[in-house]
CSV table of C-alpha atoms in Angstrom, one decimal:
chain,number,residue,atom,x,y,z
A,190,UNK,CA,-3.5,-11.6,-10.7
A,191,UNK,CA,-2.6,-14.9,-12.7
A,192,UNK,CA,-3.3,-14.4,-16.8
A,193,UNK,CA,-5.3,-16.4,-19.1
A,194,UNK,CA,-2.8,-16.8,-20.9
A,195,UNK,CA,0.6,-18.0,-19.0
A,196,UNK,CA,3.3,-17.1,-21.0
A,197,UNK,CA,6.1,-19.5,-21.8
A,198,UNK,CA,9.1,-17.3,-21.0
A,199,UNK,CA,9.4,-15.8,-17.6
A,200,UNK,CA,8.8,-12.0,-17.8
A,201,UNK,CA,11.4,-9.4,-17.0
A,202,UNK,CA,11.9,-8.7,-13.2
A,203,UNK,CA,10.9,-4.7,-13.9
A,204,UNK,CA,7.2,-5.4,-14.5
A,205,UNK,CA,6.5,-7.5,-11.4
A,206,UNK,CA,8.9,-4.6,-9.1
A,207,UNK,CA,6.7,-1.9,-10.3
A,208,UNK,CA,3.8,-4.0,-9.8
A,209,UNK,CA,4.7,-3.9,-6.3
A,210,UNK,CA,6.2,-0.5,-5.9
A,211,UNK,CA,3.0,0.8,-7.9
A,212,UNK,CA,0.5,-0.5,-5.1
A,213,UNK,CA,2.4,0.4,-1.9
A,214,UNK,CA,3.4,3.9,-2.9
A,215,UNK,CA,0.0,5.7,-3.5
A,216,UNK,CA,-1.2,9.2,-2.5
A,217,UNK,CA,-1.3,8.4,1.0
A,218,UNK,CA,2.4,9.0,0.8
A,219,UNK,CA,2.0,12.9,1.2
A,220,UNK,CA,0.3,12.4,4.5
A,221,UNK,CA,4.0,10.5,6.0
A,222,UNK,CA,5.5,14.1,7.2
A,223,UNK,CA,2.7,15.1,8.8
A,224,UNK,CA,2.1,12.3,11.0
A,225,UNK,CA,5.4,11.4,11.5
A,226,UNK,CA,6.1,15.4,12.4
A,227,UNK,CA,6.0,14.7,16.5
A,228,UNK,CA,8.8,11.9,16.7
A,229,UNK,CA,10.5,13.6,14.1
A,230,UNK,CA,12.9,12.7,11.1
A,231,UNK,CA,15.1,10.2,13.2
A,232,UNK,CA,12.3,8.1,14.7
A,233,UNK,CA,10.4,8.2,11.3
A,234,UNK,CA,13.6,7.4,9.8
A,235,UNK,CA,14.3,4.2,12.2
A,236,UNK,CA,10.1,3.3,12.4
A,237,UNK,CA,9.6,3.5,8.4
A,238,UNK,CA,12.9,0.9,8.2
A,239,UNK,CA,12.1,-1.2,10.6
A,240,UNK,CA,8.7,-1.4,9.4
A,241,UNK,CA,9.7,-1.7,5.6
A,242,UNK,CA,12.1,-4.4,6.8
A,243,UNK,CA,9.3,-6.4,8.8
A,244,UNK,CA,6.8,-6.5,6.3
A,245,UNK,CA,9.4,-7.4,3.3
A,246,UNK,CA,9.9,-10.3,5.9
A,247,UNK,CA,6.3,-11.2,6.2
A,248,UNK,CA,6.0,-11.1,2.4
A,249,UNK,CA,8.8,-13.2,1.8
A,250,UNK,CA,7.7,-15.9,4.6
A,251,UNK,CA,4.3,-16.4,2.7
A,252,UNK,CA,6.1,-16.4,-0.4
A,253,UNK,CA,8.7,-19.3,0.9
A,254,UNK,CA,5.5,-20.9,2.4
A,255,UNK,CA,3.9,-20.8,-1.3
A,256,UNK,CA,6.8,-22.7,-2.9
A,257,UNK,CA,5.6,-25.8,-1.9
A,258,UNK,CA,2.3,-25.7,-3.4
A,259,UNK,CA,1.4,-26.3,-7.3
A,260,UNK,CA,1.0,-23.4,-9.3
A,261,UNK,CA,-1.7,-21.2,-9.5
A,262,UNK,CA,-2.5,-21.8,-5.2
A,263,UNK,CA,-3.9,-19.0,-3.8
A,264,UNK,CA,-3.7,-17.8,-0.4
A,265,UNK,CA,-6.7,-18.9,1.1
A,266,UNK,CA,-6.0,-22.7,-0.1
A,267,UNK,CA,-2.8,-22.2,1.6
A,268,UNK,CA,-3.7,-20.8,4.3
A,269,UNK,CA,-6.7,-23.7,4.8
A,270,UNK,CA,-4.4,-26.3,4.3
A,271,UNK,CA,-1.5,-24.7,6.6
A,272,UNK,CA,-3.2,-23.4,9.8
A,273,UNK,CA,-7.1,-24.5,9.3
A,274,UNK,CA,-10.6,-23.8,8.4
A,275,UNK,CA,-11.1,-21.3,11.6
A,276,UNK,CA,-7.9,-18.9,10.6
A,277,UNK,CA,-8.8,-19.1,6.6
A,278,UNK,CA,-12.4,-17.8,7.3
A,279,UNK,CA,-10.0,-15.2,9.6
A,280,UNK,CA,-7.6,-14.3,7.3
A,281,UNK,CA,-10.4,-14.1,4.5
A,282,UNK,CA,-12.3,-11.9,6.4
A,283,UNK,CA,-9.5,-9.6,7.1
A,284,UNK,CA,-8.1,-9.6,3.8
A,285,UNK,CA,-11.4,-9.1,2.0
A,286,UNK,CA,-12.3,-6.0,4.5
A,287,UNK,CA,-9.4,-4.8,4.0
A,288,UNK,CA,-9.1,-4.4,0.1
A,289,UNK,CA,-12.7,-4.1,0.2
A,290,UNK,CA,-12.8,-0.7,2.1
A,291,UNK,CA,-10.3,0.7,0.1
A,292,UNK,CA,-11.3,-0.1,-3.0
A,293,UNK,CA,-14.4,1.5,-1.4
A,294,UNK,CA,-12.5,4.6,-0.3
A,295,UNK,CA,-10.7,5.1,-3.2
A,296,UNK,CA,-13.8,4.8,-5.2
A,297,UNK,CA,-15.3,7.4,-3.0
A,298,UNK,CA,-12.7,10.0,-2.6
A,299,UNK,CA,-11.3,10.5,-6.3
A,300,UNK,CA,-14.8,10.3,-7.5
A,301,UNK,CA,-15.3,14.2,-6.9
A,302,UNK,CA,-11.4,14.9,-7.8
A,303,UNK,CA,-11.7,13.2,-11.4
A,304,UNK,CA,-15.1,14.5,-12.3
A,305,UNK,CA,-13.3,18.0,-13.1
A,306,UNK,CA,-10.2,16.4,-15.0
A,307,UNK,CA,-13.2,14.6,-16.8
A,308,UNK,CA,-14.9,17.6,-17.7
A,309,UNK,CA,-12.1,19.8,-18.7
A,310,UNK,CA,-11.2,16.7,-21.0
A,311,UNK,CA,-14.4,15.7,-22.4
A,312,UNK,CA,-15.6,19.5,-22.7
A,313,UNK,CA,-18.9,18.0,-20.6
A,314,UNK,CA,-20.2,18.2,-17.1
A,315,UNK,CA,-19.3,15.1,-15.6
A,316,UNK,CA,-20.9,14.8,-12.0
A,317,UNK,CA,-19.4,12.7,-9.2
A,318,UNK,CA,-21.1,9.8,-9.8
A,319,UNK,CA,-20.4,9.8,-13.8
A,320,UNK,CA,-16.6,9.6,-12.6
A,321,UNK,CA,-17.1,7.3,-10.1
A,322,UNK,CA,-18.6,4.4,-12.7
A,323,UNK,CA,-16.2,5.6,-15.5
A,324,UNK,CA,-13.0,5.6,-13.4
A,325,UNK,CA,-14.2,2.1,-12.0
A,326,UNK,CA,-14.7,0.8,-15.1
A,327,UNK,CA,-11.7,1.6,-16.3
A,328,UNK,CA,-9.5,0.3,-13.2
A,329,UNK,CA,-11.7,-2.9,-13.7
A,330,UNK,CA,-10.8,-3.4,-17.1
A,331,UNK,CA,-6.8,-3.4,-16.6
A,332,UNK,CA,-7.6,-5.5,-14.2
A,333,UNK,CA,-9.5,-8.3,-15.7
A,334,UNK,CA,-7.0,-8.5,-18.7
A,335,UNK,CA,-4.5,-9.7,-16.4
A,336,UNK,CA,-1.1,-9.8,-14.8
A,337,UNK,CA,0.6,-8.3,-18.1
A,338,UNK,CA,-1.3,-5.6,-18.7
A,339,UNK,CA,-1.4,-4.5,-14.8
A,340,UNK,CA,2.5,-5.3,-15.5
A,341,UNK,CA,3.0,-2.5,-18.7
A,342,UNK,CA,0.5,-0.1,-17.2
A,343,UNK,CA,1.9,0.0,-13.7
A,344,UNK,CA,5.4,0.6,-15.4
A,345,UNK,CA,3.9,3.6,-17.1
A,346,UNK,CA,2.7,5.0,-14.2
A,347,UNK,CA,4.9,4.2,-11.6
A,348,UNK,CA,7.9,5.9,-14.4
A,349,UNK,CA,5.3,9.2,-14.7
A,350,UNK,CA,5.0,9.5,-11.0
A,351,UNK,CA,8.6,9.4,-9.7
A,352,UNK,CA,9.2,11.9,-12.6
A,353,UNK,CA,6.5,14.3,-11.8
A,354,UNK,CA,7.4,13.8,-7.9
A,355,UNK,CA,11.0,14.8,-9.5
A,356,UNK,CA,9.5,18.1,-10.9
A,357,UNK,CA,7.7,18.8,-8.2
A,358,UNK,CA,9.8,18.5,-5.2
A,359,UNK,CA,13.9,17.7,-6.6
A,360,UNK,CA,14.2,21.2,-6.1
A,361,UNK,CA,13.6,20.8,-2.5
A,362,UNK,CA,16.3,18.1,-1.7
A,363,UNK,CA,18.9,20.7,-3.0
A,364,UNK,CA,17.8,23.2,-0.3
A,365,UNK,CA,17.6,20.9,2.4
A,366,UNK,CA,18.7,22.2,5.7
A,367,UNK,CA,20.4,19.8,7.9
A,368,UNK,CA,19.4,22.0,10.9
A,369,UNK,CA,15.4,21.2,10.5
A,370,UNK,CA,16.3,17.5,9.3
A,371,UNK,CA,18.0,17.4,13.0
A,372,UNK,CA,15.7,19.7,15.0
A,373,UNK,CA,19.1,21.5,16.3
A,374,UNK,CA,16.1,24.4,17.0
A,375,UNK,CA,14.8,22.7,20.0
A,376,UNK,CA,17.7,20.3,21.7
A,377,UNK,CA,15.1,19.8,24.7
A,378,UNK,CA,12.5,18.4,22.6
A,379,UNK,CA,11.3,15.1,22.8
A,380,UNK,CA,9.9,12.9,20.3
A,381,UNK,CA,9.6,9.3,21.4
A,382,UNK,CA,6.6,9.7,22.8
A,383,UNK,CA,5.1,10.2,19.3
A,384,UNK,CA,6.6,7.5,18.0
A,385,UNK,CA,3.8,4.6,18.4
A,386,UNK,CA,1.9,6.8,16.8
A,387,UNK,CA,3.3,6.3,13.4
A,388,UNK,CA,3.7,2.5,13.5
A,389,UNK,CA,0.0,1.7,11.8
A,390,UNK,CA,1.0,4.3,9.1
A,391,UNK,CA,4.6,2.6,8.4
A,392,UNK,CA,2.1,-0.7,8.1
A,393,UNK,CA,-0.1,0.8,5.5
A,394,UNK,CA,3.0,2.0,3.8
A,395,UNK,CA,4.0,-1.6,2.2
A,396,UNK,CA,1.2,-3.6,2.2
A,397,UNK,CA,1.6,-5.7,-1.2
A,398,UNK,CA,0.8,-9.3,0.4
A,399,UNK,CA,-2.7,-9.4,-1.6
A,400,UNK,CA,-0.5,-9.8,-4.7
A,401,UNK,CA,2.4,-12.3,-4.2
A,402,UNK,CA,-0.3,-14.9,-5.2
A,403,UNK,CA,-0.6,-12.9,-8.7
A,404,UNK,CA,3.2,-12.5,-9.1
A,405,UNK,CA,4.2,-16.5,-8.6
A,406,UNK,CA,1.2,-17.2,-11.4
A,407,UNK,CA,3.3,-15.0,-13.7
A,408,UNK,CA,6.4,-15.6,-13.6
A,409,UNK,CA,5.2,-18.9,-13.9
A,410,UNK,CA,6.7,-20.5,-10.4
A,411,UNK,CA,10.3,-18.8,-10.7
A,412,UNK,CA,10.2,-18.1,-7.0
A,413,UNK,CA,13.9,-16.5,-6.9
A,414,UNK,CA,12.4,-13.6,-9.7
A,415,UNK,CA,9.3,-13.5,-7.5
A,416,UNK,CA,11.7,-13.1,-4.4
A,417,UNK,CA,13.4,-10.4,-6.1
A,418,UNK,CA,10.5,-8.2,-7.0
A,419,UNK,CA,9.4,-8.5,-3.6
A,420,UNK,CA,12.7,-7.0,-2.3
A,421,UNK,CA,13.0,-4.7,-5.5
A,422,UNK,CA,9.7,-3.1,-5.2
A,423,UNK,CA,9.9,-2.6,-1.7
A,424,UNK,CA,13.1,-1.0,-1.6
A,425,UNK,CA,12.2,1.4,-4.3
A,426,UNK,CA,9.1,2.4,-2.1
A,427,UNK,CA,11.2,3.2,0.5
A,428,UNK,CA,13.8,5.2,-0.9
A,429,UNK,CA,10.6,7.4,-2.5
A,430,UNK,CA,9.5,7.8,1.5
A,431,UNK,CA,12.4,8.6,2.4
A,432,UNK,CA,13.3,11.2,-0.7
A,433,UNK,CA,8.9,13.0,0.6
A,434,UNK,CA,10.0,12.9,4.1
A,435,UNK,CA,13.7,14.6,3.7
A,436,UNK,CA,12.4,16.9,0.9
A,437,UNK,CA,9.7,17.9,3.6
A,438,UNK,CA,11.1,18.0,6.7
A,439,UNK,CA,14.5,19.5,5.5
A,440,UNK,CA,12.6,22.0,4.2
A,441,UNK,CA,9.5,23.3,6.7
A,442,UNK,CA,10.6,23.6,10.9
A,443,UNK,CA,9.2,20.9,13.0
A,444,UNK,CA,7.4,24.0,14.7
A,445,UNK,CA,5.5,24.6,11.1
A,446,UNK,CA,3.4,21.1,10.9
A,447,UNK,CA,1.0,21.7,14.4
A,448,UNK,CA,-0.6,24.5,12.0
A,449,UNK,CA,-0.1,22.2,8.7
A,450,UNK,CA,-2.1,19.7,10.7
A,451,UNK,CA,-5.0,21.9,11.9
A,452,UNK,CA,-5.6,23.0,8.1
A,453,UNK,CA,-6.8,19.3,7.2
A,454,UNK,CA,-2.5,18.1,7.0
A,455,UNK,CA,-3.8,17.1,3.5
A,456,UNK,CA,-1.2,17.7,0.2
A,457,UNK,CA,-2.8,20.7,0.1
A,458,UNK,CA,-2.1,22.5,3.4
A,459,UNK,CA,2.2,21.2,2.5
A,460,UNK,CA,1.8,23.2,-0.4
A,461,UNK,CA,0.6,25.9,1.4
A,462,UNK,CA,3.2,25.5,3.6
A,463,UNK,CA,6.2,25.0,1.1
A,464,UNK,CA,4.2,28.7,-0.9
A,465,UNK,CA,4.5,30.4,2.5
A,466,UNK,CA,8.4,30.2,1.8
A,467,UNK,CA,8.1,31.1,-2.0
A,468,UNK,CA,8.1,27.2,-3.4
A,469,UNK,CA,5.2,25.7,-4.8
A,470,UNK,CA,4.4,28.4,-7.1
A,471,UNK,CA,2.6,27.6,-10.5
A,472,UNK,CA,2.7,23.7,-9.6
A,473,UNK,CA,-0.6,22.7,-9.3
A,474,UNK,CA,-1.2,21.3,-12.2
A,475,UNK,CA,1.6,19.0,-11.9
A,476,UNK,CA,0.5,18.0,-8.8
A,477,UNK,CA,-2.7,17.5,-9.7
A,478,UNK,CA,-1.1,14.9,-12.5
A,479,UNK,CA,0.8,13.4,-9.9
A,480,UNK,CA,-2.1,13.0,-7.8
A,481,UNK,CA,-3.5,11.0,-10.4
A,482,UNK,CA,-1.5,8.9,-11.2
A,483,UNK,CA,-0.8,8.2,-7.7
A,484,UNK,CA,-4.3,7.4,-7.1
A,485,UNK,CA,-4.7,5.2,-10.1
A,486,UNK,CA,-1.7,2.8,-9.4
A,487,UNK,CA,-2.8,1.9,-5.8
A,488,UNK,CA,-6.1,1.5,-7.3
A,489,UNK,CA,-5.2,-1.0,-9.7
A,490,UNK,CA,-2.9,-2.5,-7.4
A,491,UNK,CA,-5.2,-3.1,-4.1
A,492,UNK,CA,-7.9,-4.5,-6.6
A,493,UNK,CA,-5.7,-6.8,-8.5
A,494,UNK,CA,-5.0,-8.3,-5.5
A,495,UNK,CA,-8.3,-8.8,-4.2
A,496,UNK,CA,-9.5,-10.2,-7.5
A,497,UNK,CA,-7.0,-12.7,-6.5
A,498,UNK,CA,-8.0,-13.5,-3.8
A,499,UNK,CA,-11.7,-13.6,-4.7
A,500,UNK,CA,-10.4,-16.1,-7.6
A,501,UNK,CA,-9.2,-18.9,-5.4
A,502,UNK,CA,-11.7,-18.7,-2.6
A,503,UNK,CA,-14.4,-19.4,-4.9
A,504,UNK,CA,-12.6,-21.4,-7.0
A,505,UNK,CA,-12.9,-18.8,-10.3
A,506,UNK,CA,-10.7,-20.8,-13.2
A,507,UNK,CA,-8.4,-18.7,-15.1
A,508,UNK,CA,-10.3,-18.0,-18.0
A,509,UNK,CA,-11.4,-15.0,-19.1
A,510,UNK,CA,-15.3,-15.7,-17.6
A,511,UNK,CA,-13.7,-16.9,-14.6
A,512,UNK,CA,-11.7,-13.6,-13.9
A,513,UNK,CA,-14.7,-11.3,-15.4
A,514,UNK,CA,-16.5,-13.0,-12.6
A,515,UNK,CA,-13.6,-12.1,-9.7
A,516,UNK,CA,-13.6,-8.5,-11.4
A,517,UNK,CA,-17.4,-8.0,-10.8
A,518,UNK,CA,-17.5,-9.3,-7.1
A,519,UNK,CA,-14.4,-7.0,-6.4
A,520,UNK,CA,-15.6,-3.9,-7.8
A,521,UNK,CA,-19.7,-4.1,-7.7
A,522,UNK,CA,-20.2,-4.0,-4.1
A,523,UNK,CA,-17.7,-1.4,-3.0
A,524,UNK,CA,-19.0,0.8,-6.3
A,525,UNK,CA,-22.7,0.7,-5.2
A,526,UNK,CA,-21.6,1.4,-1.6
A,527,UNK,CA,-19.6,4.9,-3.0
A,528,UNK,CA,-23.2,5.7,-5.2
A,529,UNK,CA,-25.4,5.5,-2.4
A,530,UNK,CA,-23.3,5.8,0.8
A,531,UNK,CA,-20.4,7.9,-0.3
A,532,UNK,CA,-18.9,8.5,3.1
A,533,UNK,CA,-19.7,5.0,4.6
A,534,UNK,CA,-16.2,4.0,4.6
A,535,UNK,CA,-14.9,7.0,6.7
A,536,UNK,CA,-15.9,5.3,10.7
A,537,UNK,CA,-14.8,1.5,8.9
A,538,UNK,CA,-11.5,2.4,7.5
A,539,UNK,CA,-10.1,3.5,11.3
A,540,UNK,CA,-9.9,-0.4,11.8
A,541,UNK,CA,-8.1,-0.8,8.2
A,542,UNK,CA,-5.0,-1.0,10.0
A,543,UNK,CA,-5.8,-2.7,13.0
A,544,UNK,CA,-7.5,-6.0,10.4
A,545,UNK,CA,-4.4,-5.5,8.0
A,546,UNK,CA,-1.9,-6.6,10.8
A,547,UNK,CA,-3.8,-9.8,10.6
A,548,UNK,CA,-3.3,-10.7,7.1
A,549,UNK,CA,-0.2,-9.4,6.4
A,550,UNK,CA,1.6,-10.1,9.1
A,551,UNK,CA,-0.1,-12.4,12.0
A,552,UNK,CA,-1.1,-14.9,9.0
A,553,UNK,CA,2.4,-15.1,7.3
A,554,UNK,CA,4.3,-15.7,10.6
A,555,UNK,CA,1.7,-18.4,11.5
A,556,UNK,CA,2.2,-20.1,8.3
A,557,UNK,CA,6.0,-20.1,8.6
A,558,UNK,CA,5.8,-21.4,12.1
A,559,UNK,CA,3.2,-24.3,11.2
A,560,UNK,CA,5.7,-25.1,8.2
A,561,UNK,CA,8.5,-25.5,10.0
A,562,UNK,CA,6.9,-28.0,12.2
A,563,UNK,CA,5.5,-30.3,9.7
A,564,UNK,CA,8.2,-33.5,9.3
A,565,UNK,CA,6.8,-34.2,6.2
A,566,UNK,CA,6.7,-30.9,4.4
A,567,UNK,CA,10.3,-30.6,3.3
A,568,UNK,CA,10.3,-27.2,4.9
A,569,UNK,CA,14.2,-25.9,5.8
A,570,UNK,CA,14.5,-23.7,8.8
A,571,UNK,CA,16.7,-20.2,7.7
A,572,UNK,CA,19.6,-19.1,9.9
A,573,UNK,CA,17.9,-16.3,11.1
A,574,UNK,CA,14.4,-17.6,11.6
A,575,UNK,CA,14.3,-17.0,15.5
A,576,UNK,CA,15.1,-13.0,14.7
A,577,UNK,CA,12.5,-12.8,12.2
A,578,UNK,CA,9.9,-14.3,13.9
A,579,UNK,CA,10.7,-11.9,16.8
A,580,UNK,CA,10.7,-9.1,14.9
A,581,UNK,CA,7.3,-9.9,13.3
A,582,UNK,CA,5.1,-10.5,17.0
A,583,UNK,CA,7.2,-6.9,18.0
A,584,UNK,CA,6.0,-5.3,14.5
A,585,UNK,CA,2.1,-6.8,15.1
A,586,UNK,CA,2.1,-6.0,18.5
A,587,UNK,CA,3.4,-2.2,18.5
A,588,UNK,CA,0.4,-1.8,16.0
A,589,UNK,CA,-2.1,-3.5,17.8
A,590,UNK,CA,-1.0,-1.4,20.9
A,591,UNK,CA,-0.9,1.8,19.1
A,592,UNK,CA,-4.7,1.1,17.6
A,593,UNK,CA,-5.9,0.2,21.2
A,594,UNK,CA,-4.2,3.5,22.8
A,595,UNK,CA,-6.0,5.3,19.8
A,596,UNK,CA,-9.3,4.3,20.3
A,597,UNK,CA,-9.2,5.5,24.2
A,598,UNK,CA,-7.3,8.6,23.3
A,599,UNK,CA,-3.9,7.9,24.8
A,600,UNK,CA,-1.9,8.5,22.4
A,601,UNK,CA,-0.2,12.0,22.6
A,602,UNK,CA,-0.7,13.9,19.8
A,603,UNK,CA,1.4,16.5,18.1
């Protein structure tokens, strides 16, 4: 995400926070309660902290990692120089897979949603395809101006949703009832058994590594206002989890989401849901806003970062050519792919989560362990390195376990 044009003075702490916050929290957000609906608002509650917690750790290892490198040192020269030829072409792979299939899948699924907002805008008949190319220009375009503008734009957005998600569901959080928040319905119920389950989904909720790379480049190498968007960004992610999940499950019985789930457990069967109980009334066009927006930020997000990425593996320099070329190779392939194979993405994206625990979290813990043993690196061990490390193989190896006992249907379902 690193700018033509570096500026001189290190920009406010907000943009780079929301730059962060703006990728994590997308519309995948609405899906939390209904797959976190068997183990329940404690377990969800404990699993989406611990989670939050491990990959804010992960982030922050590659980030220390990155402080001994010049400016403007991607993650794949890092990672080549740290840990090898064999895990870069690894981590590459991963990474670019990753980002790749959902940039694809984003590409794909709003392309039929925005064609009617186009249309009711532009008066037209804008078919799926139209919106597809138009929305990915557009996203491409923020993009390749840079840091700055992903920076104000992200600010916007990120501002409009948490509004909107105000509107939409504040009224909720003051009818909660502590009774459904608690299950006090069904004291003989039991919910740990559902709770590997959701560790894949916690994953995909903060994954923001693509961009640290980005975020050094523009503050310019202040690592302790990088270090503090990290944390920032995160934590405001969170707390907008946590505000869905208690507005949802305070509101709708445990006993409710089984039938939520067998209507597609979509936005859409919550809202039918929440109407069922005489909310939701009149608020689909703010929802469709929201939805928007949402879309949009993880969009630019995701991309920004595999622009990145795509920048310092080939070696792109930060000129505007260089980063028009990075914007092409990110958003070509996956575009063409949505034209002609609009549902491509549906059997590859099952694995999304399973690939992403290698980049942003195998990688980052290797690279902190292969620091730490290099004499000559400068490289200061923290006070709590032994816990973090732990909690990292626990966090990479509940969601390698929970993706293995999903693909040979283990996993109870709820």
């Amino acid at each position: 995400m690193s700018d033509m044009a570096i500026p001189t003075r290190s920009p406010s702490m907000f943009w780079g926070a929301t730059i962060i916050c703006g990728t994590v929290v997308g519309a995948g957000m609405f899906v939390l309660p209904v797959v976190m609906a068997g183990a329940w608002f404690g377990w969800a509650l404990l699993i989406l902290t611990f989670s939050w917690i491990c990959m804010l750790i992960s982030g922050l290892m590659f980030h220390r990692v990155s402080q001994h490198y010049p400016l403007e040192t991607g993650y794949d020269k890092i990672v080549r120089d740290v840990l090898g030829r064999n895990w870069a072409e690894i981590n590459g792979l991963s990474l670019v897979f990753v980002l790749g299939i959902l940039t694809y899948a984003y590409i794909s699924a709003v392309g039929p949603v925005y064609d009617h907002s186009l249309s009711i805008l532009t008066g037209k008949t804008v078919s799926s395809s139209e919106a597809k190319i138009m929305l990915s220009l557009t996203v491409a375009a923020i993009v390749w101006l840079g840091t700055s503008s992903i920076g104000r734009m992200m600010s916007v957005l990120l501002i409009t949703k948490i509004v909107l998600l105000l509107i939409l569901f504040g009224g909720l959080f003051t009818t909660v009832n502590v009774d459904y928040l608690l299950d006090n319905q069904n004291p003989a119920a039991s919910y740990w058994p559902y709770m590997l389950g959701i560790v894949p989904f916690c994953l995909a909720s903060f994954g923001y590594h693509g961009n640290i790379s980005g975020l050094i480049s523009y503050y310019n190498g202040d690592h302790r206002r990088v270090k503090r968007c990290l944390c920032t960004g995160t934590a405001v992610a969170l707390v907008i989890y946590l505000f869905w999940i208690i507005c949802t499950m305070g509101n709708l019985p445990r006993s409710a989401f089984p039938e939520i789930a067998a209507q597609g457990g979509d936005i859409a069967a919550l809202m039918h849901a929440f109407s069922l109980r005489g909310y939701a009334a009149g608020m689909s066009l703010l929802f469709s806003t929201f939805s928007h927006f949402a879309v949009i930020c993880s969009f630019v997000g995701v991309t920004a970062g595999l622009v990145d990425y795509i920048s310092d593996r080939f070696n792109f320099p930060a000129t505007r050519t260089g980063r028009l070329k990075a914007t092409a190779i990110t958003f070509l392939p996956p575009l063409s792919l949505s034209l002609f194979f609009p549902d491509g993405f549906v059997t590859a994206i099952g694995y999304a989560g399973l690939i992403a625990t290698i980049w942003a979290v195998i990688v980052p813990g290797l690279l902190h362990l292969k620091m730490r043993s290099r004499q000559d690196s400068g490289y200061r061990r923290g006070q709590w390195d032994g816990l973090q490390l732990s909690m990292i193989i626990v966090f990479a190896a509940l969601n390698i376990l929970s993706w293995a006992l999903s693909e040979f249907d283990l996993l109870p379902v709820y």
